[in-house]
Coordinates of C-alpha atoms and ligand atoms in Angstrom, one line a residue:
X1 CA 22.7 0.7 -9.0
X2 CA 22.0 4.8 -8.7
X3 CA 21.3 6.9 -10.7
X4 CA 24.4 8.8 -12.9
X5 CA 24.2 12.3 -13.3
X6 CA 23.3 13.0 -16.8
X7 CA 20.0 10.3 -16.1
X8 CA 18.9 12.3 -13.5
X9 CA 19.4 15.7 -15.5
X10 CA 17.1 13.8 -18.3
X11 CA 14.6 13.1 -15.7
X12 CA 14.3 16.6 -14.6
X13 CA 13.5 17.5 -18.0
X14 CA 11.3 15.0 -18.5
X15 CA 9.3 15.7 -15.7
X16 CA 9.0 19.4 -16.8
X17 CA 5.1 18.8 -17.4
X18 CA 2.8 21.7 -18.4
X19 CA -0.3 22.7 -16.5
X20 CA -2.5 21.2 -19.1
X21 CA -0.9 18.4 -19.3
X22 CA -1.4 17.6 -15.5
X23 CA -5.2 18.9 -16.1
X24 CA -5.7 15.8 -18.6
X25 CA -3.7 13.2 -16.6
X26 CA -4.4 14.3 -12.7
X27 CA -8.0 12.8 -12.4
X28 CA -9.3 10.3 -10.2
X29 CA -8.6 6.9 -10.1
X30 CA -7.6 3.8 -8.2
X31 CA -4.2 2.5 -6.4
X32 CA -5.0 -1.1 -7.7
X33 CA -4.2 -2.6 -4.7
X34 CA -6.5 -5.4 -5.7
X35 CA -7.5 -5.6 -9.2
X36 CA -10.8 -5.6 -9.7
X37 CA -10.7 -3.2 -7.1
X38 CA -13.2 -2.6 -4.0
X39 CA -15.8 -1.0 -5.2
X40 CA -16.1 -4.2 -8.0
X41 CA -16.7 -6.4 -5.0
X42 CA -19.9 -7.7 -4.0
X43 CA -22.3 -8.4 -0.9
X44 CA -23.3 -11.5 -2.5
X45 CA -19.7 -13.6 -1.7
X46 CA -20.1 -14.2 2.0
X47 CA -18.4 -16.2 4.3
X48 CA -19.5 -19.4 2.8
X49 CA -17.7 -18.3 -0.7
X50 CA -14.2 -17.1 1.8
X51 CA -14.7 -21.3 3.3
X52 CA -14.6 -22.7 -0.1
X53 CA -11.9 -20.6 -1.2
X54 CA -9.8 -21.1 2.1
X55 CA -10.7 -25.4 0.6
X56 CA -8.8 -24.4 -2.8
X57 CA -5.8 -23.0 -1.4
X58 CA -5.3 -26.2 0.8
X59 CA -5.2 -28.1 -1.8
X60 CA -2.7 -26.2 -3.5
X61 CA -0.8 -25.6 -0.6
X62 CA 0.4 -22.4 -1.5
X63 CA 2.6 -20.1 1.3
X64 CA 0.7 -18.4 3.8
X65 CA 0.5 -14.4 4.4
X66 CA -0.8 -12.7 7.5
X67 CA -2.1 -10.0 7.9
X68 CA -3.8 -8.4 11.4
X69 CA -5.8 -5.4 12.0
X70 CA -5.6 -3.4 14.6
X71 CA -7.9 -0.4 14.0
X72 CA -7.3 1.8 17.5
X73 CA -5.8 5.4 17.3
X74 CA -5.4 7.9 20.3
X75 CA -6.2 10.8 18.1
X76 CA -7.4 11.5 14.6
X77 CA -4.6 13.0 12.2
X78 CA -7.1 15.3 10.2
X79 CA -5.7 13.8 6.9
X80 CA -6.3 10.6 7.3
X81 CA -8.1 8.0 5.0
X82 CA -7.5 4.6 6.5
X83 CA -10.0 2.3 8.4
X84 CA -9.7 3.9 12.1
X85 CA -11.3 4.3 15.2
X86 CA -10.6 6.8 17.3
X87 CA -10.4 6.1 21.2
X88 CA -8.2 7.4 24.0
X89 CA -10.0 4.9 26.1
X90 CA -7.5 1.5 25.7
X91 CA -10.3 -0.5 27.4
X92 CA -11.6 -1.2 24.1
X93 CA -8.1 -3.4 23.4
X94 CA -8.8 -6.4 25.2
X95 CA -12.3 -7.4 24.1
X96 CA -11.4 -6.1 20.4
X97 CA -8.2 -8.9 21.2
X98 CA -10.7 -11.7 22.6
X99 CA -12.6 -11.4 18.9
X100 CA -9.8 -11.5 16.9
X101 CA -7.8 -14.3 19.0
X102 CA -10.8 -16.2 18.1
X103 CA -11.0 -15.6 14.2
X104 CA -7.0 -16.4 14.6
X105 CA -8.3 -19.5 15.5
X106 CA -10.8 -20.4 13.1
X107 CA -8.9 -18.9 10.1
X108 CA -5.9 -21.1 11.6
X109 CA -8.5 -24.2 10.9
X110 CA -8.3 -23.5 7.4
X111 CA -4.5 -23.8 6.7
X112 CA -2.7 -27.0 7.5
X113 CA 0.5 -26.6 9.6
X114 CA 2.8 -27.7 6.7
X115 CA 2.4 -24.6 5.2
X116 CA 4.3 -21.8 5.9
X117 CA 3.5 -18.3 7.2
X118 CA 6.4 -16.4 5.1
X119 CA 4.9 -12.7 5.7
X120 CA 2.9 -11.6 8.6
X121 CA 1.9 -7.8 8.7
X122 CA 0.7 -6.3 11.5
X123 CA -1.4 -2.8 10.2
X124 CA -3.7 0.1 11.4
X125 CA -4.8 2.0 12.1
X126 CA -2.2 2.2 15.2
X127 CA -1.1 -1.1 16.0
X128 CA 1.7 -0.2 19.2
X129 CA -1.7 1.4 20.4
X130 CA -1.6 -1.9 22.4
X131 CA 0.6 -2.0 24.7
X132 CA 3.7 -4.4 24.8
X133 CA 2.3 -7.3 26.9
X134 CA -1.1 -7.4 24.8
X135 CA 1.1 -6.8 21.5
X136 CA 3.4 -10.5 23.5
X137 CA 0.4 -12.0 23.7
X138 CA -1.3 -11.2 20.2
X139 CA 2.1 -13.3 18.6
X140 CA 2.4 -15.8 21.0
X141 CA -1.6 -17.0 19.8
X142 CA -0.9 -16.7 16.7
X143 CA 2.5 -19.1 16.6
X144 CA 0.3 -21.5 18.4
X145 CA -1.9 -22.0 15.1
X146 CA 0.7 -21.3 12.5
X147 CA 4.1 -22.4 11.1
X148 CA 6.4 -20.0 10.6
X149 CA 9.5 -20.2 7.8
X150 CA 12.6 -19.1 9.0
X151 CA 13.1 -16.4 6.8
X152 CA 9.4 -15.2 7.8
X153 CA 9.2 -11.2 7.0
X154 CA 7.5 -10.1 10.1
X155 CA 6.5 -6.1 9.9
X156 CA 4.2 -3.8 12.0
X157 CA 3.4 0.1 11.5
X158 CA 4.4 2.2 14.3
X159 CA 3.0 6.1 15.1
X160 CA 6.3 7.3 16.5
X161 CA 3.8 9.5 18.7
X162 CA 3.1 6.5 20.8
X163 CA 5.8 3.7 20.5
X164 CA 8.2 3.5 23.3
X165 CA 11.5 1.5 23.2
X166 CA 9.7 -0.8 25.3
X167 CA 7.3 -1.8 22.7
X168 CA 10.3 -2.1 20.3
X169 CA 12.2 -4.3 22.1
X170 CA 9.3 -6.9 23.0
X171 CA 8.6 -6.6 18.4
X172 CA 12.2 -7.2 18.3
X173 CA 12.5 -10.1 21.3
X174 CA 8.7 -11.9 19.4
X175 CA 11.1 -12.0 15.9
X176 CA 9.3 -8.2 14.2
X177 CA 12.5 -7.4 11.8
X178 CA 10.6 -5.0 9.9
X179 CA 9.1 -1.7 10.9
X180 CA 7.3 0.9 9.1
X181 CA 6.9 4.4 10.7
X182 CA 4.6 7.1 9.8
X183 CA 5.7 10.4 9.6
X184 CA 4.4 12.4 6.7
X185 CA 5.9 15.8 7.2
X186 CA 8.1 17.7 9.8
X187 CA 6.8 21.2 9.1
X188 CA 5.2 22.7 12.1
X189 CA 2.3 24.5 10.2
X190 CA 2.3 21.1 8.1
X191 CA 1.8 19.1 11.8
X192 CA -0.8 21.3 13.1
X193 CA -2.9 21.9 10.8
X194 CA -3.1 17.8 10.3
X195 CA -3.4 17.5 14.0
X196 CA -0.6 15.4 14.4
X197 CA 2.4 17.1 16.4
X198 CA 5.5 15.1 15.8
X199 CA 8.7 16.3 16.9
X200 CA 12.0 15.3 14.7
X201 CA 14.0 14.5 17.7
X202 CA 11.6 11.8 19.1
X203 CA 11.4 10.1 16.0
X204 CA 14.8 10.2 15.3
X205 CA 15.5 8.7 18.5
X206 CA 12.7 6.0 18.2
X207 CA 14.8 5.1 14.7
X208 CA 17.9 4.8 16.1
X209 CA 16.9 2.7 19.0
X210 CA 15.2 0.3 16.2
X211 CA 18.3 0.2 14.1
X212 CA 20.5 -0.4 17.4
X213 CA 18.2 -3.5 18.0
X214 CA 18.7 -4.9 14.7
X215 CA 15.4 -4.6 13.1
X216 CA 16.3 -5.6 9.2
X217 CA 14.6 -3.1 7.1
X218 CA 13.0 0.4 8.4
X219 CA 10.7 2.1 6.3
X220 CA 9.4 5.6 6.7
X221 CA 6.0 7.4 5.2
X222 CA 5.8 10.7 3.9
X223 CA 3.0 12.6 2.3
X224 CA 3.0 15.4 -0.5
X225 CA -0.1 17.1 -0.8
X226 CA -0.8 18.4 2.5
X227 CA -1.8 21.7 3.9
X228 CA 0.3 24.2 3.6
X229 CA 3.3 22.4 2.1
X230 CA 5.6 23.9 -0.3
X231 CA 8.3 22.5 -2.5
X232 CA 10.5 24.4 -0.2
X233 CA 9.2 23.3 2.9
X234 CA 9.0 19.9 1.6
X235 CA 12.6 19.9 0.5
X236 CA 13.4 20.4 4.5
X237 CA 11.5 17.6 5.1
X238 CA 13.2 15.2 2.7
X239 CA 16.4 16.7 4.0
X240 CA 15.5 15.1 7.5
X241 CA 14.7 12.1 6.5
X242 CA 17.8 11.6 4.7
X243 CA 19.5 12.1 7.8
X244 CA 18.0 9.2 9.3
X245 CA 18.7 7.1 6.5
X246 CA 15.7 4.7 6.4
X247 CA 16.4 1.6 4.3
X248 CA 13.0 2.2 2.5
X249 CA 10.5 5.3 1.9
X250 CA 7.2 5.4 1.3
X251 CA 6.2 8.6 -0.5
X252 CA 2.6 8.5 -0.8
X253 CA 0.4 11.3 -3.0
X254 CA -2.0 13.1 -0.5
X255 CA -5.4 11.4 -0.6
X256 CA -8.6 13.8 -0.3
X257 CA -11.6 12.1 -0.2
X258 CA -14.1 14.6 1.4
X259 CA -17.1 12.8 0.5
X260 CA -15.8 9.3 2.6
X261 CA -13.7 11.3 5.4
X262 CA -15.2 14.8 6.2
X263 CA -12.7 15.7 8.6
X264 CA -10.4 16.3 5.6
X265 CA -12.7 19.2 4.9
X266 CA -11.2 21.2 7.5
X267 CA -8.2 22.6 5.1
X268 CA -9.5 21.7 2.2
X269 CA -8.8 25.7 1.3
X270 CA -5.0 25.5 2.1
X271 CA -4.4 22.5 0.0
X272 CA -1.4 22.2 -2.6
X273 CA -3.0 21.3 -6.0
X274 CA -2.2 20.9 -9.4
X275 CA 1.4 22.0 -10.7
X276 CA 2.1 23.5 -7.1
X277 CA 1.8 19.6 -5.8
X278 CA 3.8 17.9 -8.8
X279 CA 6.1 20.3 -7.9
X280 CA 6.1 19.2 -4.3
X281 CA 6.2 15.7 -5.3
X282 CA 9.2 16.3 -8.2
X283 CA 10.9 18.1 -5.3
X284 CA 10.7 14.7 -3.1
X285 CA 11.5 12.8 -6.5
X286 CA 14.6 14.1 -7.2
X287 CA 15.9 14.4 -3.7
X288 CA 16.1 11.0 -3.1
X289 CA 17.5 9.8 -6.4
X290 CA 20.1 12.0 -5.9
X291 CA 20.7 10.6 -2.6
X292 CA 21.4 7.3 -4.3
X293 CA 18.1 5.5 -3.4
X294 CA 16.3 3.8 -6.0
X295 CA 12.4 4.9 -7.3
X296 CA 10.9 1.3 -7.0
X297 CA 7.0 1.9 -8.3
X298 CA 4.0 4.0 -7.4
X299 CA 5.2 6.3 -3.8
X300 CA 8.1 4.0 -3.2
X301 CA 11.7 4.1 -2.4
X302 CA 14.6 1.5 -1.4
X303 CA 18.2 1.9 -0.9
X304 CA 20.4 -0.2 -3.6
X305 CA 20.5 -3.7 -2.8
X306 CA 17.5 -3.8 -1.0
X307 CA 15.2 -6.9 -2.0
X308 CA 12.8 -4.4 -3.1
X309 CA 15.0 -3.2 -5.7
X310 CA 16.5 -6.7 -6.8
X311 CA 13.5 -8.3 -7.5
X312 CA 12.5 -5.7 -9.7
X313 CA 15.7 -5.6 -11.8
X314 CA 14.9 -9.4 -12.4
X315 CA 11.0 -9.0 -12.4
X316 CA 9.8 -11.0 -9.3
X317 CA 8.4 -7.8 -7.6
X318 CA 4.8 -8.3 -6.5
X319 CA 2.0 -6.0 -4.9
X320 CA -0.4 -6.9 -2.6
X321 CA -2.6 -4.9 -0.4
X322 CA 0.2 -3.6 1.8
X323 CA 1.9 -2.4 -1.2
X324 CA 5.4 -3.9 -3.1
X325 CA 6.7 -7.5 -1.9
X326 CA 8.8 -10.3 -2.7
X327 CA 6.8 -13.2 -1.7
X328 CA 4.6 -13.5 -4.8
X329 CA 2.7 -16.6 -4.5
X330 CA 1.6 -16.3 -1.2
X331 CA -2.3 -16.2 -0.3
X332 CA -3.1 -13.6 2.2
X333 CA -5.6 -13.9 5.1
X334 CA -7.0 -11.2 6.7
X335 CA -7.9 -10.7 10.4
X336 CA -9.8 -7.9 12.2
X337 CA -12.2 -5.7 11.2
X338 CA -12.2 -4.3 7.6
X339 CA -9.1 -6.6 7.0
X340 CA -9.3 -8.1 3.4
X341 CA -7.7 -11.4 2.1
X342 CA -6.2 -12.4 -1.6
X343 CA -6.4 -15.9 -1.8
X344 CA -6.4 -17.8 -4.5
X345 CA -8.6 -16.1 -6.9
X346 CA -10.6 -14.5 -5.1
X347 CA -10.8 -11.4 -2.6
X348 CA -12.5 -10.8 0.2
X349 CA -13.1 -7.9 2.8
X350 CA -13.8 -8.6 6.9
X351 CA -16.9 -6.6 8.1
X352 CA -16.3 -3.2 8.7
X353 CA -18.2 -2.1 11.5
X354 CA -17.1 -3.4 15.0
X355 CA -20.3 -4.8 16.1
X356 CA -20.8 -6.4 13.2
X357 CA -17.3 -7.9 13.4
X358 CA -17.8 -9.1 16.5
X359 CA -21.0 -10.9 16.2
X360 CA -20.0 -12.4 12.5
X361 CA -16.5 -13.9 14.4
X362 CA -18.7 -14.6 17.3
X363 CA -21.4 -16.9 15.3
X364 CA -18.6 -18.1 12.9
X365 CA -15.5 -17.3 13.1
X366 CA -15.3 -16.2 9.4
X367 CA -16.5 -12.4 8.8
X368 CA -16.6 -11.4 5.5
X369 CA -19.0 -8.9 4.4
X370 CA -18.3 -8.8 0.3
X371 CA -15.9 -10.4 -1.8
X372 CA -15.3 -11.6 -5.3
X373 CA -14.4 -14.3 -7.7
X374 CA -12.3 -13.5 -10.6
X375 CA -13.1 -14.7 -14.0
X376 CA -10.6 -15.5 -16.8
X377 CA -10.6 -11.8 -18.1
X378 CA -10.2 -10.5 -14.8
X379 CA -7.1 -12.9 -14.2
X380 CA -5.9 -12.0 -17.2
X381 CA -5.9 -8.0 -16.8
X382 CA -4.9 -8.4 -13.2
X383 CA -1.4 -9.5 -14.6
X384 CA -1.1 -6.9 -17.4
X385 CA -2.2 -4.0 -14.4
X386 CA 0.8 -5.9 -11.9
X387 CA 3.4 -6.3 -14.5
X388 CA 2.9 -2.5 -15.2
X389 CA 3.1 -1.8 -11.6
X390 CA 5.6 -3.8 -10.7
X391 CA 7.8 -4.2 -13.3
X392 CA 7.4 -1.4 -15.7
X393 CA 7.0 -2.8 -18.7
X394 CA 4.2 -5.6 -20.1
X395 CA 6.2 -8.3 -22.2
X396 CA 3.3 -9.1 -24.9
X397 CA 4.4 -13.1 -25.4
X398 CA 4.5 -13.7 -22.0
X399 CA 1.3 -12.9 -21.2
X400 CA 0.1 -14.2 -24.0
X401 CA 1.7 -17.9 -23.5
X402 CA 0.0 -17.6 -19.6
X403 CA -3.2 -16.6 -21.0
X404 CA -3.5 -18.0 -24.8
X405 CA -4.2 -15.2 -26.5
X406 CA -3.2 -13.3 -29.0
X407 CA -2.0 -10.3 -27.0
X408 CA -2.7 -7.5 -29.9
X409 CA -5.9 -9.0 -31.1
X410 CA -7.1 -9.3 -27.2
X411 CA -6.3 -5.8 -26.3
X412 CA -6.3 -4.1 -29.6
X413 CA -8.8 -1.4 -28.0
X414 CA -6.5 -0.8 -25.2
X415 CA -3.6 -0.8 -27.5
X416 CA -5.5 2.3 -29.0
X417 CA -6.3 4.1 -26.2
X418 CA -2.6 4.0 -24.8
X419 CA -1.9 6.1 -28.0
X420 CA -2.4 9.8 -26.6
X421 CA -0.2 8.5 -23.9
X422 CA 2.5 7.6 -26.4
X423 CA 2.4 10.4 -27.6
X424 CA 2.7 12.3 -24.4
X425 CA 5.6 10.3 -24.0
X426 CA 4.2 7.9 -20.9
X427 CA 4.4 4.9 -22.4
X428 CA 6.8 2.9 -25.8
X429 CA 4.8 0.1 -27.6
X430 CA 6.7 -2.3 -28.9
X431 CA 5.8 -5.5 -31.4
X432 CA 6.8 -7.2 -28.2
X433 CA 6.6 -4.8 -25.0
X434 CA 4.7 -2.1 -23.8
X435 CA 7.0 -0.2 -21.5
X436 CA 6.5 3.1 -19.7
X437 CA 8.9 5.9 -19.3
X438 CA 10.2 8.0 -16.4
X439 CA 6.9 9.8 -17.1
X440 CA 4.9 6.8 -17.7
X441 CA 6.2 5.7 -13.8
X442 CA 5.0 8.6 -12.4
X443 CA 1.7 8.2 -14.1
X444 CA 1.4 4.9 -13.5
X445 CA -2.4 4.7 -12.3
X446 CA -3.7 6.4 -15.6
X447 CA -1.7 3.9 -17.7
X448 CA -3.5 1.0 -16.1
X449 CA -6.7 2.4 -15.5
X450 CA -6.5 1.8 -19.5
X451 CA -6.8 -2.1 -19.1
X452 CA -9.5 -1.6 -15.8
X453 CA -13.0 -2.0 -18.3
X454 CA -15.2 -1.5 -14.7
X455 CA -14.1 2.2 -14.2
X456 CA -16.4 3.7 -17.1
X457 CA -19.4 2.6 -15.1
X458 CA -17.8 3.6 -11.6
X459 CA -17.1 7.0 -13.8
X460 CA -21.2 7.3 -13.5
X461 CA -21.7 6.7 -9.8
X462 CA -23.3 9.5 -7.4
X463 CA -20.0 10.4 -5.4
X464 CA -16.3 10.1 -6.9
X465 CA -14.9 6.4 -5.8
X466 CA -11.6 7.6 -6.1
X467 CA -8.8 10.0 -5.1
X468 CA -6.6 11.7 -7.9
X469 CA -3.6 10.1 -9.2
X470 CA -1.4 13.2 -8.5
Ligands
SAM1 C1 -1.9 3.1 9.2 S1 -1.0 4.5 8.9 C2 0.6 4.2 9.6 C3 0.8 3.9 11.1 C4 0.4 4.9 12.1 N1 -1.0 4.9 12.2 C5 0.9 6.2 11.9 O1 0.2 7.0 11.3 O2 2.1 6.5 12.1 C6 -0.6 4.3 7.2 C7 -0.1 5.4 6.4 O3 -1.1 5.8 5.4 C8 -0.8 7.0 4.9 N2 -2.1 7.8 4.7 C9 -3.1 7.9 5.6 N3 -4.1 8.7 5.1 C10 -3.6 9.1 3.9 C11 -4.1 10.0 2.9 N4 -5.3 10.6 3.0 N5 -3.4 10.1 1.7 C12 -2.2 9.5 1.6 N6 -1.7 8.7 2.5 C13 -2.4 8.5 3.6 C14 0.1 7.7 5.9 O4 1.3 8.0 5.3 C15 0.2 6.7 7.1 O5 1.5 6.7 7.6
SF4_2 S1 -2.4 8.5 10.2 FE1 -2.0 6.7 11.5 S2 -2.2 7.6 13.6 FE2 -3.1 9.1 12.3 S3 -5.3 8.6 12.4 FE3 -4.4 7.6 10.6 S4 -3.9 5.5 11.3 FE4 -4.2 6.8 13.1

């Protein structure tokens, strides 16, 4: 269902927010894509601690999700803060494919054919840097050691840049029905200064041709918070976009992180910040409600009667480390270099240097270089942090019947400390809920940071762990 008229004038007013009101809320803090989050992990879960784990979730014989790594680029976009390497030399694909055909295979040991592989993600850095026979022959290993459900959601991020309809039609010939294409901003001054030249036309085309081959669900990224955007500028972007029509949008906050990525030091003078870059992002906001698609949870967007949206209206949205999903349940194995698993409870991150990859798949097949086990509490907060996220509101009894506790006794310090957020209007508490506002969405990450005890100490360390939450 969109959004009627006079909601959508109530949302511009209550997103009117004043300069000191951003001052208090914009402050660094995590995505919680994994709660704990990374920087909780430790060196001391190895891949002896992943074996046993991979052990537990046999013998529950949960669903199975997939998730590869392919860390090539061609070139570096200046802004960017994932796990890349940068290298115009595509020798480096087929030994880098070797490696991880061979953790396929050992990972593959660890999960019994009966169980199903319903979501398989392919992620980069740039994975149609390989090309289409390499990309054919990636799959085809991997459907030798798994089992795949019918209804399997198969998705890959594309660069536009470097994605020809040949690559598409060997995704959409393997059984890809899902595709997720970054963008980030069409402005030319935006594009050059981020070193990443991307005309509208050729990814316009490069959309079409995906829809014409019957890919299910298309999803774009954008970014607010770059160089030399303005909410004007950034309106012309959203404009675009909406003339493609993607069935999903990702609209992610600008992530500067100096201190882990120096490169992003190069404009750090021509950056939008503060109430110039909620107004960029309100700008974004408000343009695609009123194009009818629906504000799902932190940065993303669906069209109405997407699954996305559905299982949100009846609460079975789940996040997992590639953001919002529908197949809660599943355990997620990692593959590659830096990849990170879910399973069970536990997490667990791949080695993230190359070398060291290669030699830990090399003497045994299983890579990971920290981890971590959650305890009761940990459990326990993870939910409260993924009902927020997910859901958008936190019913007390229901968490308290999973857990047994006493919900307001448990988090009665919490409880206090959402106050100042009550009264900034972020958040109701209820004798039975807690549930946030149109405000409260947008500030999503401080409202759960509330229930994360680790960050006080991560508040201490050297260099800032985290980006802002604007
Ligand atoms: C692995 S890339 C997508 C696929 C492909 N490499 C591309 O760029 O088209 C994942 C996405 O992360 C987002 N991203 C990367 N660095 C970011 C940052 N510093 N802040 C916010 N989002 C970022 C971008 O929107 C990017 O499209
Ligand atoms: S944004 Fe995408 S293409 Fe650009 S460097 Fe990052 S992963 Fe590579």
């Amino acid at each position: 269902m969109t959004l009627a008229k006079p909601t959508l004038q109530r949302m511009r007013e209550e997103l009117r927010v004043s300069e000191e009101f951003l001052a208090r809320y914009n402050r660094p803090g995590p995505r919680y894509t994994s709660y704990p989050t990374a920087p909780v992990w430790n060196d001391a879960f190895g891949p002896g601690d992943l074996e046993k784990v991979h052990e537990e979730a046999e013998r529950a014989r949960t669903p199975v999700s997939l998730y590869m790594h392919i860390p090539f680029c061609e070139s570096l976009c200046l802004f960017c803060a994932c796990n890349v390497i940068i290298q115009k030399n595509k020798d480096v694909a087929p030994p880098y494919l070797g490696v991880l055909k061979r953790e396929l295979e050992r990972v593959s040991r660890s999960v019994s054919r009966e169980r199903q592989v319903v979501q398989f993600h392919w992620g980069g850095g740039t994975p149609t840097y390989l090309t289409p026979a390499q990309i054919e022959d990636l799959f085809g290993a991997t459907r030798e050691h798994f089992t795949f459900a019918e209804d399997a959601e198969v998705g890959i991020e594309v660069d536009p840049r470097v994605t020809s309809r040949e690559h598409l039609e060997t995704l959409r010939r393997l059984g890809f029905n899902r595709l997720s294409m970054g963008i980030q901003d069409f402005h030319p001054e935006v594009q050059k200064t981020i070193n990443r030249i991307q005309p509208f036309e050729l990814t316009r085309d490069l959309l079409l041709a995906a829809r014409e081959l019957g890919f299910d669900s298309v999803n774009v990224d954008l970014i607010y918070g770059l160089p030399y955007q303005t909410p004007e500028r950034f309106a012309h972007t959203v404009d675009e976009i909406l003339e493609l029509a993607p069935d999903r949008v990702a609209l992610f906050s600008y992530a500067h992180v100096p201190w882990l990525k120096k490169q992003q030091g190069a404009f750090a003078a021509h950056l939008p910040e503060g109430m110039q870059k909620f107004e960029i992002f309100r700008t974004g906001l408000m343009k695609f409600l009123e194009a009818g698609y629906l504000y799902i949870g932190m940065d993303h967007f669906a069209k109405p009667g997407d699954e996305l949206a559905i299982a949100q209206q009846n609460r079975t949205l789940h996040r997992n480390f590639q953001g919002y999903t529908t197949k809660a349940g599943a355990d997620l194995y990692g593959m590659g270099v830096t990849a990170i698993s879910g399973i069970q409870n536990a997490y667990a991150q791949n080695q993230r240097e190359l070398a060291a990859w290669e030699k830990a798949v090399a003497e045994r097949g299983i890579a990971t270089m920290r981890g971590y086990h959650l305890s009761e509490d940990d459990r326990l907060r993870r939910a409260v942090i993924s009902r927020l996220l997910c859901h958008t509101v936190v019913v007390k009894e229901e968490i308290a019947r999973e857990f047994g506790i006493d919900f307001n006794d448990y988090f009665a310090e919490e409880l206090r400390r959402l106050e100042p957020s009550r009264e900034d209007g972020l958040v109701s508490i209820e004798s039975n809920e807690i549930r946030t506002t149109w405000l409260g969405r947008i500030f999503i990450r401080n409202l759960a940071m509330v229930f994360d005890p680790y960050l006080e100490k991560q508040q201490l360390a050297a260099k800032p762990l985290f980006s802002k939450t604007l």
